[in-house]
Coordinates of C-alpha atoms in Angstrom, one line a residue:
M28 CA 15.3 11.9 122.2
Y29 CA 14.3 10.6 125.7
N30 CA 16.9 12.8 127.5
H31 CA 15.9 15.8 125.4
R32 CA 12.2 15.3 126.4
I33 CA 13.3 15.1 130.1
T34 CA 15.3 18.3 129.8
R35 CA 12.4 20.1 128.1
N36 CA 10.1 19.0 130.9
I37 CA 12.5 20.1 133.6
S38 CA 12.9 23.5 131.9
F39 CA 9.1 23.8 131.8
I40 CA 8.8 22.9 135.4
L41 CA 11.4 25.5 136.5
F42 CA 9.9 28.2 134.3
I43 CA 6.4 27.7 135.7
F44 CA 7.7 27.5 139.3
F45 CA 9.9 30.6 139.0
A46 CA 7.3 32.6 137.1
F47 CA 4.4 31.9 139.5
T48 CA 6.4 32.0 142.8
L49 CA 8.4 35.2 142.0
C50 CA 5.4 37.0 140.6
S51 CA 3.3 36.1 143.7
F52 CA 6.0 37.0 146.1
G53 CA 6.5 40.3 144.3
Y54 CA 2.9 41.3 144.8
Y55 CA 2.9 39.9 148.4
S56 CA 6.0 41.8 149.3
A57 CA 4.8 45.1 147.8
R58 CA 1.5 45.0 149.6
T59 CA 1.2 42.8 152.7
L60 CA 4.9 43.1 153.6
D61 CA 4.9 46.9 153.0
G62 CA 7.6 46.6 150.3
N63 CA 10.1 45.0 152.6
A64 CA 11.0 41.3 152.1
D65 CA 12.4 41.1 155.7
N66 CA 8.8 41.3 156.9
H67 CA 8.0 37.8 155.5
I68 CA 8.5 36.4 159.0
L69 CA 5.4 38.3 160.0
A70 CA 6.7 39.3 163.4
G71 CA 4.3 40.8 165.9
E72 CA 5.1 43.3 168.7
M73 CA 3.4 41.2 171.4
F74 CA 6.4 38.8 171.6
G75 CA 9.1 41.3 170.9
T76 CA 12.4 40.6 169.1
P77 CA 15.5 38.8 170.6
A78 CA 18.1 41.4 171.7
E79 CA 20.8 40.3 169.2
L80 CA 18.3 40.5 166.2
K81 CA 16.9 43.8 167.4
E82 CA 20.4 45.3 167.4
R83 CA 20.8 44.1 163.8
G84 CA 17.6 46.0 162.8
V85 CA 15.0 43.2 162.8
E86 CA 11.6 44.8 163.5
S87 CA 8.0 43.7 163.8
L88 CA 5.6 44.2 160.9
Y89 CA 2.5 44.1 163.2
K90 CA 2.8 47.1 165.6
G91 CA 1.0 47.2 168.9
P92 CA 1.1 45.2 172.1
G93 CA -1.8 43.0 171.1
Q94 CA -0.4 42.0 167.7
T95 CA 0.8 38.4 167.8
G96 CA 2.1 38.0 164.2
W97 CA 2.6 34.6 162.6
D98 CA 4.4 31.5 163.8
G99 CA 7.2 31.9 161.2
Q100 CA 8.8 34.6 163.3
F101 CA 9.6 32.0 166.0
Y102 CA 11.3 29.6 163.5
Y103 CA 13.3 32.5 162.1
Y104 CA 14.4 33.6 165.6
M105 CA 15.5 30.0 166.3
A106 CA 17.8 30.0 163.3
N107 CA 20.0 32.5 165.2
D108 CA 19.9 30.5 168.5
I109 CA 19.8 26.8 167.6
F110 CA 20.2 25.5 171.2
A111 CA 18.1 28.2 172.9
L112 CA 21.1 29.6 174.9
K113 CA 20.2 33.3 174.4
D114 CA 17.0 35.2 175.0
T115 CA 15.2 33.7 172.1
A116 CA 12.8 31.6 174.2
E117 CA 11.5 34.7 175.9
H118 CA 10.2 35.8 172.5
I119 CA 8.4 32.6 171.5
D120 CA 4.9 31.7 172.4
A121 CA 5.5 28.0 173.1
P122 CA 9.3 27.4 173.1
S123 CA 9.3 23.7 173.8
Y124 CA 6.8 23.0 171.0
R125 CA 8.6 25.3 168.5
Y126 CA 12.1 24.1 169.2
Q127 CA 11.0 20.6 168.7
R128 CA 10.7 21.7 165.0
I129 CA 14.3 22.9 164.6
G130 CA 15.0 21.4 161.2
M131 CA 14.3 24.4 158.9
S132 CA 16.0 26.7 161.3
L133 CA 19.1 24.5 161.5
Y134 CA 19.3 24.2 157.8
A135 CA 19.0 28.0 157.4
A136 CA 21.8 28.5 160.0
A137 CA 24.0 26.0 158.2
F138 CA 23.3 27.7 154.8
A139 CA 24.3 31.1 156.3
K140 CA 27.6 29.7 157.6
L141 CA 28.4 28.1 154.2
I142 CA 28.0 31.5 152.4
G143 CA 30.1 33.2 155.1
M144 CA 27.4 35.0 157.1
D145 CA 27.8 35.4 160.8
W146 CA 24.0 35.5 161.3
V147 CA 20.8 34.5 159.6
S148 CA 19.1 37.6 158.2
P149 CA 15.4 37.4 157.2
K150 CA 16.5 37.6 153.5
I151 CA 19.0 34.8 153.9
Y152 CA 16.4 32.7 155.6
L153 CA 14.0 33.3 152.7
L154 CA 16.7 32.6 150.1
S155 CA 17.7 29.3 151.8
Y156 CA 14.1 28.3 151.9
F157 CA 13.6 29.2 148.2
L158 CA 16.6 27.2 147.1
L159 CA 15.4 24.2 149.2
V160 CA 12.0 24.2 147.5
I161 CA 13.7 24.5 144.1
A162 CA 15.9 21.5 144.9
A163 CA 12.9 19.5 146.1
T164 CA 11.0 20.4 143.0
L165 CA 13.8 19.0 140.8
A166 CA 14.2 16.0 143.1
G167 CA 10.5 15.3 143.0
A168 CA 10.5 15.4 139.2
Y169 CA 13.4 12.9 139.2
V170 CA 11.4 10.6 141.5
F171 CA 8.4 10.8 139.3
I172 CA 10.4 10.0 136.2
N173 CA 11.8 6.9 137.9
V174 CA 8.4 5.5 138.9
G175 CA 6.7 6.3 135.5
V176 CA 4.8 9.5 136.6
H177 CA 5.0 12.6 134.4
P178 CA 7.5 14.9 136.1
T179 CA 5.4 18.1 135.7
L180 CA 3.0 16.7 138.3
I181 CA 5.6 17.8 140.9
L182 CA 4.1 21.3 140.4
L183 CA 1.0 20.1 142.2
W184 CA 3.2 20.2 145.3
S185 CA 5.5 23.1 144.7
L186 CA 2.7 25.4 143.6
S187 CA 0.2 24.2 146.2
V188 CA -1.1 26.9 148.6
G189 CA 0.4 25.0 151.5
T190 CA 3.9 25.1 150.0
Q191 CA 3.6 28.7 148.9
I192 CA 2.3 29.9 152.2
T193 CA 5.0 28.3 154.3
L194 CA 7.8 29.4 151.9
F195 CA 6.6 33.0 152.0
N196 CA 6.1 33.1 155.8
A197 CA 9.1 31.1 157.3
L198 CA 7.0 28.2 158.5
P199 CA 8.6 24.7 158.6
D200 CA 5.9 22.6 156.8
A201 CA 7.1 22.9 153.2
A202 CA 10.7 22.4 154.5
A203 CA 9.6 19.0 156.0
D204 CA 8.1 18.1 152.6
A205 CA 11.2 19.2 150.7
F206 CA 13.6 17.2 152.9
L207 CA 11.3 14.2 152.5
I208 CA 11.3 14.5 148.7
L209 CA 15.1 14.8 148.7
A210 CA 15.4 11.7 150.8
L211 CA 13.2 9.7 148.5
A212 CA 15.2 10.8 145.5
A213 CA 18.3 9.3 147.2
L214 CA 16.3 6.1 148.0
V215 CA 15.5 5.7 144.3
K216 CA 19.2 5.0 143.8
K217 CA 19.3 2.9 147.1
R218 CA 21.6 5.5 148.6
Y219 CA 20.4 4.9 152.1
V220 CA 23.2 6.7 153.9
L221 CA 22.6 9.8 151.8
S222 CA 18.9 9.6 152.4
A223 CA 19.2 9.5 156.2
I224 CA 20.4 13.1 156.3
P225 CA 17.3 14.8 154.7
F226 CA 15.1 12.2 156.5
A227 CA 16.5 13.5 159.8
F228 CA 16.0 17.2 158.8
S229 CA 12.5 16.3 157.7
A230 CA 11.7 14.7 161.1
L231 CA 13.2 17.7 162.9
S232 CA 11.0 20.1 160.8
R233 CA 7.8 18.2 161.6
E234 CA 8.1 15.5 164.2
V235 CA 5.5 13.2 162.6
Y236 CA 7.6 12.9 159.5
V237 CA 9.8 10.5 161.4
L238 CA 7.2 7.9 160.3
F239 CA 8.5 7.9 156.7
P240 CA 12.0 6.4 157.4
S241 CA 10.6 4.3 160.2
F242 CA 8.0 2.6 158.1
I243 CA 10.4 2.2 155.2
L244 CA 12.8 0.5 157.5
L245 CA 10.0 -1.7 158.9
F246 CA 9.1 -3.0 155.4
L247 CA 12.7 -3.6 154.5
L248 CA 12.9 -5.8 157.7
L249 CA 9.7 -7.6 156.7
D250 CA 11.1 -8.3 153.3
L251 CA 14.2 -9.8 154.9
F252 CA 11.9 -12.0 157.1
K253 CA 10.0 -13.2 154.0
E254 CA 13.2 -14.3 152.4
R255 CA 13.4 -17.3 154.8
Q256 CA 12.3 -20.1 152.4
S257 CA 14.5 -23.1 153.0
A258 CA 14.5 -25.0 156.3
E259 CA 17.8 -23.5 157.1
K260 CA 16.6 -20.0 156.4
R261 CA 13.4 -20.6 158.4
S262 CA 15.4 -21.1 161.6
L263 CA 15.5 -18.3 164.2
Y264 CA 19.3 -18.6 164.4
Y265 CA 19.6 -17.8 160.7
F266 CA 17.2 -14.8 160.9
V267 CA 19.1 -13.3 163.9
G268 CA 22.3 -13.8 161.9
Q269 CA 20.8 -12.0 159.0
L270 CA 19.7 -9.1 161.2
A271 CA 23.2 -8.9 162.7
A272 CA 24.8 -8.6 159.2
W273 CA 25.3 -4.9 158.5
R274 CA 23.2 -3.3 155.7
S275 CA 23.3 0.2 154.5
W276 CA 19.6 0.6 155.0
Y277 CA 20.1 0.4 158.7
F278 CA 21.0 4.0 158.5
L279 CA 17.2 4.7 158.1
A280 CA 17.1 4.2 161.9
L281 CA 19.3 7.4 162.3
P282 CA 16.5 9.9 161.7
G283 CA 14.4 8.4 164.5
L284 CA 17.4 8.4 166.8
V285 CA 18.2 12.0 166.0
A286 CA 14.5 13.0 166.5
I287 CA 14.4 11.2 169.9
S288 CA 17.7 12.7 171.1
W289 CA 16.6 16.2 170.1
H290 CA 13.2 15.7 171.8
I291 CA 15.0 14.7 175.0
Y292 CA 17.2 17.8 174.8
V293 CA 14.2 20.1 174.3
V294 CA 12.3 18.5 177.2
R295 CA 15.3 18.8 179.6
H296 CA 16.2 22.3 178.5
F297 CA 12.7 23.8 178.8
E298 CA 11.5 21.4 181.5
I299 CA 8.2 20.8 179.7
S300 CA 7.1 18.5 176.9
P301 CA 6.3 19.9 173.5
S302 CA 2.9 18.2 173.6
D303 CA 2.1 20.1 176.8
Q304 CA 2.4 23.4 174.9
A305 CA 0.4 22.3 171.8
H306 CA -3.1 23.5 172.3
G307 CA -6.1 22.9 170.0
I308 CA -4.0 20.9 167.5
L309 CA -5.9 17.6 167.8
G310 CA -9.4 16.7 168.9
T311 CA -12.3 14.4 168.0
P312 CA -12.1 13.3 164.4
L313 CA -13.8 15.8 162.1
A314 CA -15.4 17.7 165.0
A315 CA -13.6 20.9 164.3
W316 CA -13.9 20.4 160.5
F317 CA -17.7 20.1 160.8
D318 CA -17.9 23.1 163.3
Y319 CA -16.2 25.5 160.9
L320 CA -17.9 24.1 157.8
S321 CA -21.3 24.6 159.5
S322 CA -20.5 28.2 160.3
G323 CA -19.4 28.8 156.7
L324 CA -22.5 27.3 155.3
D325 CA -24.6 29.5 157.6
G326 CA -22.9 32.5 155.9
A327 CA -20.8 33.7 158.8
H328 CA -17.6 31.6 159.2
K329 CA -16.4 31.7 162.8
L330 CA -13.1 33.3 161.9
V331 CA -13.4 35.1 158.6
G332 CA -17.0 36.2 159.0
A333 CA -19.5 36.7 156.2
G334 CA -19.0 37.3 152.5
L335 CA -16.7 35.8 149.9
H336 CA -14.2 34.5 152.3
S337 CA -16.8 32.5 154.2
H338 CA -17.8 30.7 151.0
A339 CA -14.1 30.2 150.1
E340 CA -13.6 28.5 153.5
V341 CA -16.5 26.2 152.8
A342 CA -15.0 25.2 149.4
S343 CA -11.5 24.7 151.0
L344 CA -12.9 22.6 153.9
L345 CA -14.7 20.3 151.4
L346 CA -11.6 20.0 149.2
F347 CA -9.5 19.2 152.3
L348 CA -11.7 16.3 153.2
L349 CA -11.8 15.1 149.6
V350 CA -8.1 15.1 149.3
L351 CA -7.8 13.2 152.6
A352 CA -10.2 10.6 151.5
T353 CA -8.5 10.2 148.1
A354 CA -5.1 9.9 149.7
F355 CA -6.4 7.2 152.0
W356 CA -7.9 5.2 149.2
V357 CA -4.8 5.5 147.0
A358 CA -2.5 4.4 149.9
I359 CA -4.7 1.4 150.6
S360 CA -4.6 0.5 146.9
V361 CA -0.8 0.1 147.1
F362 CA -1.3 -2.8 149.5
R363 CA -4.1 -4.3 147.4
S364 CA -2.3 -4.0 144.0
K365 CA -2.2 -7.0 141.8
K366 CA 1.0 -5.8 140.2
G367 CA 3.1 -7.5 142.9
A368 CA 4.7 -6.2 146.0
S369 CA 5.6 -2.6 145.8
P370 CA 9.1 -1.5 146.9
P371 CA 9.6 -1.0 150.6
A372 CA 10.0 2.7 150.2
I373 CA 6.6 3.0 148.5
R374 CA 4.9 0.8 151.1
G375 CA 6.5 2.9 153.8
V376 CA 5.1 6.1 152.2
A377 CA 1.7 4.5 151.8
M378 CA 1.6 3.4 155.4
T379 CA 2.7 6.9 156.6
V380 CA 0.0 8.5 154.4
I381 CA -2.7 6.3 156.0
C382 CA -1.5 7.4 159.4
F383 CA -1.4 11.0 158.3
V384 CA -5.0 10.9 157.0
L385 CA -6.2 9.5 160.3
L386 CA -4.2 12.2 162.2
Y387 CA -5.3 15.1 160.0
A388 CA -8.9 14.1 160.2
S389 CA -8.5 14.8 163.9
F390 CA -7.2 18.3 163.6
G391 CA -8.6 20.7 166.3
P392 CA -9.8 24.3 166.0
T393 CA -6.3 25.8 166.0
V394 CA -5.6 24.1 162.6
M395 CA -9.1 24.0 161.1
M396 CA -10.0 27.6 161.7
H397 CA -8.4 28.8 158.5
Y398 CA -7.1 27.4 155.2
T399 CA -3.6 28.5 156.0
G400 CA -3.6 25.9 158.7
Y401 CA -5.1 22.8 157.3
F402 CA -4.0 23.1 153.7
K403 CA -0.3 23.6 154.5
A404 CA -0.5 20.4 156.5
I405 CA -1.8 18.4 153.6
A406 CA 0.6 19.8 150.9
V407 CA 2.7 16.6 151.1
L408 CA -0.3 14.7 149.8
F409 CA 0.0 16.6 146.5
F410 CA 3.3 14.8 146.1
A411 CA 2.5 11.5 147.7
V412 CA -0.8 10.7 145.8
P413 CA 0.7 10.9 142.3
L414 CA 3.7 8.8 143.6
L415 CA 1.5 6.1 145.1
M416 CA -0.8 6.0 142.1
A417 CA 2.1 4.5 140.1
Y418 CA 1.9 1.4 142.2
G419 CA -1.8 1.1 142.9
N420 CA -4.2 -0.9 140.8
I421 CA -6.3 2.1 139.7
K422 CA -8.3 2.4 136.6
F423 CA -7.4 5.1 134.1
R424 CA -10.7 7.0 134.5
I425 CA -10.3 7.1 138.2
R426 CA -6.7 8.3 137.8
I427 CA -8.0 11.2 135.7
G428 CA -10.7 12.0 138.3
I429 CA -8.0 12.1 141.0
F430 CA -5.8 14.4 139.0
V431 CA -8.8 16.7 138.3
L432 CA -9.5 16.8 142.1
L433 CA -5.9 17.7 142.9
F434 CA -5.9 20.4 140.2
L435 CA -9.2 21.8 141.5
A436 CA -7.9 21.9 145.0
L437 CA -4.7 23.6 143.8
S438 CA -6.6 26.1 141.7
I439 CA -9.4 27.1 144.0
T440 CA -7.2 27.5 147.1
T441 CA -4.7 29.4 145.1
V442 CA -7.4 31.9 143.9
Y443 CA -8.6 32.2 147.5
N444 CA -5.0 32.8 148.8
M445 CA -4.4 35.4 146.1
H446 CA -7.5 37.2 147.0
A447 CA -7.1 37.0 150.8
R448 CA -3.3 37.4 151.2
I449 CA -1.2 38.0 148.1
L450 CA -2.8 40.8 146.3
P451 CA -4.5 43.0 149.1
F452 CA -2.5 46.0 150.3
S453 CA -0.9 46.2 153.7
S454 CA -2.5 43.9 156.2
F455 CA -5.7 45.5 157.4
L456 CA -4.1 48.8 156.1
D457 CA -2.7 49.2 159.6
K458 CA 0.3 51.0 158.2
Y459 CA -2.1 54.0 157.8
T460 CA -4.9 53.3 160.2
R461 CA -2.7 52.2 163.2
L462 CA -5.7 50.7 164.9
S463 CA -3.5 47.8 166.3
Q464 CA -1.5 50.4 168.3
V465 CA -4.5 51.5 170.3
V466 CA -3.9 50.6 174.0
E467 CA -6.3 53.0 175.8
D468 CA -9.4 51.2 177.2
R469 CA -11.2 54.0 179.0
R470 CA -14.9 54.6 178.4
V471 CA -15.8 58.1 177.0
E472 CA -19.4 59.5 177.3
C473 CA -20.9 61.1 174.2
F474 CA -19.9 64.7 173.6
E475 CA -22.5 67.5 173.8
N476 CA -21.0 69.3 170.9
Y477 CA -19.2 67.9 167.8
I478 CA -16.9 70.7 166.6
S479 CA -13.8 70.1 164.6
E480 CA -12.0 71.5 161.5
V481 CA -10.8 69.0 158.9
S482 CA -8.7 70.1 155.9
V483 CA -7.3 67.9 153.1
K484 CA -3.5 68.2 152.7
Q485 CA -2.9 65.6 150.0
V486 CA -4.7 62.9 148.0
R487 CA -2.9 59.9 146.5
I488 CA -4.2 57.0 144.4
K489 CA -2.9 53.5 144.5
L490 CA -4.1 51.9 141.3
A491 CA -4.9 48.2 141.2
G492 CA -3.3 46.4 138.2
L493 CA -5.1 44.0 135.8
L494 CA -4.1 41.0 137.9
D495 CA -5.4 42.8 141.0
R496 CA -8.7 43.4 139.5
F497 CA -9.1 39.8 138.4
F498 CA -8.9 38.8 142.1
G499 CA -11.2 41.6 143.2
V500 CA -8.6 44.1 144.6
D501 CA -9.8 47.7 144.3
D502 CA -8.0 51.0 143.7
L503 CA -7.2 52.8 146.9
I504 CA -7.5 56.5 147.8
L505 CA -5.1 57.7 150.5
V506 CA -6.2 61.1 151.9
E507 CA -3.8 62.9 154.3
L508 CA -5.8 65.2 156.6
E509 CA -5.0 67.9 159.1
V510 CA -7.5 68.0 161.9
T511 CA -7.9 70.8 164.5
N512 CA -9.8 70.3 167.7
T513 CA -12.0 73.4 167.8
G514 CA -14.3 72.0 170.4
E515 CA -14.3 71.5 174.2
N516 CA -13.5 67.8 174.4
T517 CA -10.3 65.8 174.1
Y518 CA -9.9 63.4 171.1
L519 CA -8.5 59.9 171.7
S520 CA -9.0 56.5 170.3
S521 CA -10.0 53.8 172.8
K522 CA -11.0 50.2 172.8
N523 CA -14.1 51.1 174.8
F524 CA -17.3 53.0 174.2
G525 CA -17.0 56.6 172.9
S526 CA -13.7 56.2 171.1
V527 CA -12.9 59.0 168.6
H528 CA -11.6 57.9 165.2
V529 CA -10.8 59.7 161.9
S530 CA -12.9 58.2 159.1
Y531 CA -15.2 59.0 156.2
H532 CA -18.4 58.2 154.4
W533 CA -19.0 57.7 150.7
V534 CA -22.1 59.8 149.9
D535 CA -24.1 60.5 146.8
A536 CA -25.1 63.8 145.3
D537 CA -28.1 64.1 147.8
G538 CA -25.8 63.4 150.8
K539 CA -27.1 59.9 151.3
V540 CA -24.5 57.5 152.8
V541 CA -23.5 54.9 150.2
A542 CA -20.7 53.2 152.2
D543 CA -19.1 53.4 155.7
G544 CA -15.4 54.0 155.9
A545 CA -12.3 52.4 157.6
R546 CA -11.3 54.0 160.9
S547 CA -7.9 55.6 161.6
A548 CA -6.7 55.8 165.2
I549 CA -5.8 58.9 167.2
L550 CA -3.0 57.5 169.4
E551 CA -2.3 60.6 171.6
E552 CA -4.7 62.9 173.3
V553 CA -5.6 65.9 171.2
L554 CA -6.6 68.8 173.6
P555 CA -8.9 71.6 172.5
G556 CA -7.0 74.0 170.2
Q557 CA -4.4 71.4 169.2
K558 CA -3.8 70.0 165.6
F559 CA -2.8 66.6 164.4
S560 CA -2.3 64.8 161.1
S561 CA -4.0 61.6 160.0
T562 CA -4.4 59.4 156.9
I563 CA -7.6 57.7 155.8
V564 CA -7.7 54.8 153.4
A565 CA -10.6 54.4 151.1
P566 CA -11.1 51.5 148.6
V567 CA -13.1 52.9 145.6
P568 CA -16.6 51.4 145.6
E569 CA -17.7 49.4 142.6
D570 CA -20.2 50.9 140.1
V571 CA -19.0 54.4 140.8
V572 CA -21.6 57.0 139.8
D573 CA -21.2 60.5 141.1
I574 CA -20.3 59.8 144.7
F575 CA -18.3 61.9 147.2
L576 CA -15.8 61.1 149.9
M577 CA -16.7 62.9 153.1
P578 CA -13.8 62.9 155.7
S579 CA -15.0 63.3 159.3
L580 CA -14.3 62.4 162.9
V581 CA -16.6 59.9 164.5
Q582 CA -17.3 59.1 168.1
E583 CA -18.1 55.4 168.1
G584 CA -21.6 54.7 169.5
C585 CA -22.5 58.3 169.5
S586 CA -22.3 60.4 166.3
W587 CA -20.4 61.4 163.2
F588 CA -19.1 65.0 163.6
Y589 CA -20.2 66.1 160.1
L590 CA -23.8 64.8 160.7
A591 CA -24.2 66.3 164.2
N592 CA -22.6 69.6 163.1
P593 CA -22.7 70.5 159.4
D594 CA -20.1 73.2 160.1
S595 CA -17.6 70.3 160.6
R596 CA -17.9 69.3 157.0
T597 CA -14.5 69.3 155.3
S598 CA -13.9 71.5 152.3
P599 CA -13.4 70.5 149.5
I600 CA -15.3 67.3 149.4
I601 CA -13.5 64.7 147.2
A602 CA -15.6 63.7 144.2
I603 CA -15.5 60.4 142.3
T604 CA -17.3 60.4 138.9
P605 CA -17.4 57.8 136.1

């Protein structure tokens, strides 16, 4: 009956994980990734693509010389050049800092070799990561069962926004957590030799994770020291002899040796320390946290601006601090427990968590500017807190309160992540607007005459599903236009004053503007008499009541063509009625 219950719990865990993760990634791939899972590395054109990968068809999602993309692109590139012997470093923002975290890249490269691949494609990288997180989810459930914690609580980690973000975007954070969980599963059976391997990968994925095996080894040594009870055993000679006797848990020193050796290689290869390339990661404790919280409370968050996302950042920042404080208190309770000494592995985890809390409270602006930075860092606490609670002297009501807090943190940040990144269509709709590809920076003075001819070629609707609507995603109208320059001025989009864009207004029956429209770029000069095609993207406004979409060119800082010259109005006007 007991084994049947465990099997049922494991089946439930796998079902929930698969259903949530695959559904989320399906939406994410279809929208943000433009329907191509290869884009999950979120590569930006600013850094370019290594020559070998470019030949194999790896492209940037974010077009334009100013588009940086996300950090996951670097760790993916590294999987195809483990020792940085090719041109990979030329396409990485901080190669010494990135290469210090080679663990996930090394694992993906090994996975590709095992299945007979001669390179790591973006899909193989994603598949290897997905299987790693599944393995860690099962291993975490096993660890929880062995310490008396309900196994389904591993979903707090595997479904947390930090784990999901890093899995979806090729970042090493969830990999470091996953390797740690696999190592602890081996420690449950006292298989120290086996645990040393995932511990090493964990430390190579995030360097600070070397503290886990180091502190566990330290507490094993302290327990050995405490065993000296008799006069003979209290002698220094006896203790030195005990240390000299080989024990399998000495293998826990291996991850530290591997991490140090790799660090030396990275420093010598790039001739600069990883820490010298890490900017804005750490600072005065809680200074950056308070700075971004204050801006959010004022209604205009420093990164995401005003509106719903500003309030979501406030909630996320508060939950971040609450999770940190809770993890610190639970870790301290392990050492104050009246149940007797906890196992060395648990004390090692508790001590590492204490160090992590102090470290994470000192995150600088690079991490604290967005939930995708600070919540992926604390994902490991969603595993560590339930684990440590099994050994702390914590009252039942407080335990319930802690689980409620973790669940709220999971739920609120997941809804935020769904609304901000999973369900929206292509990032900033740049696939259609192409604003990121604008490189011209000349200033253009306001035109004397605003004359153009705009005709509608095709109208397409992208309908939002029920799940989309729940998270506030609107239907989209895609309007393909043909524009003729019938005036005397040249049309071109610029980053400076007087730039010409293709856009639109939503207007009511009286011609009053209801809402401004997204701009679409004109990337090449359009001389008088020339034609060009463009696409405008229009989310359908809420509470639609007899409004019209008015396509038009606009010269920024000067005038809308259709307002300055009614003859430039397009025909027909697209009407939206209830």
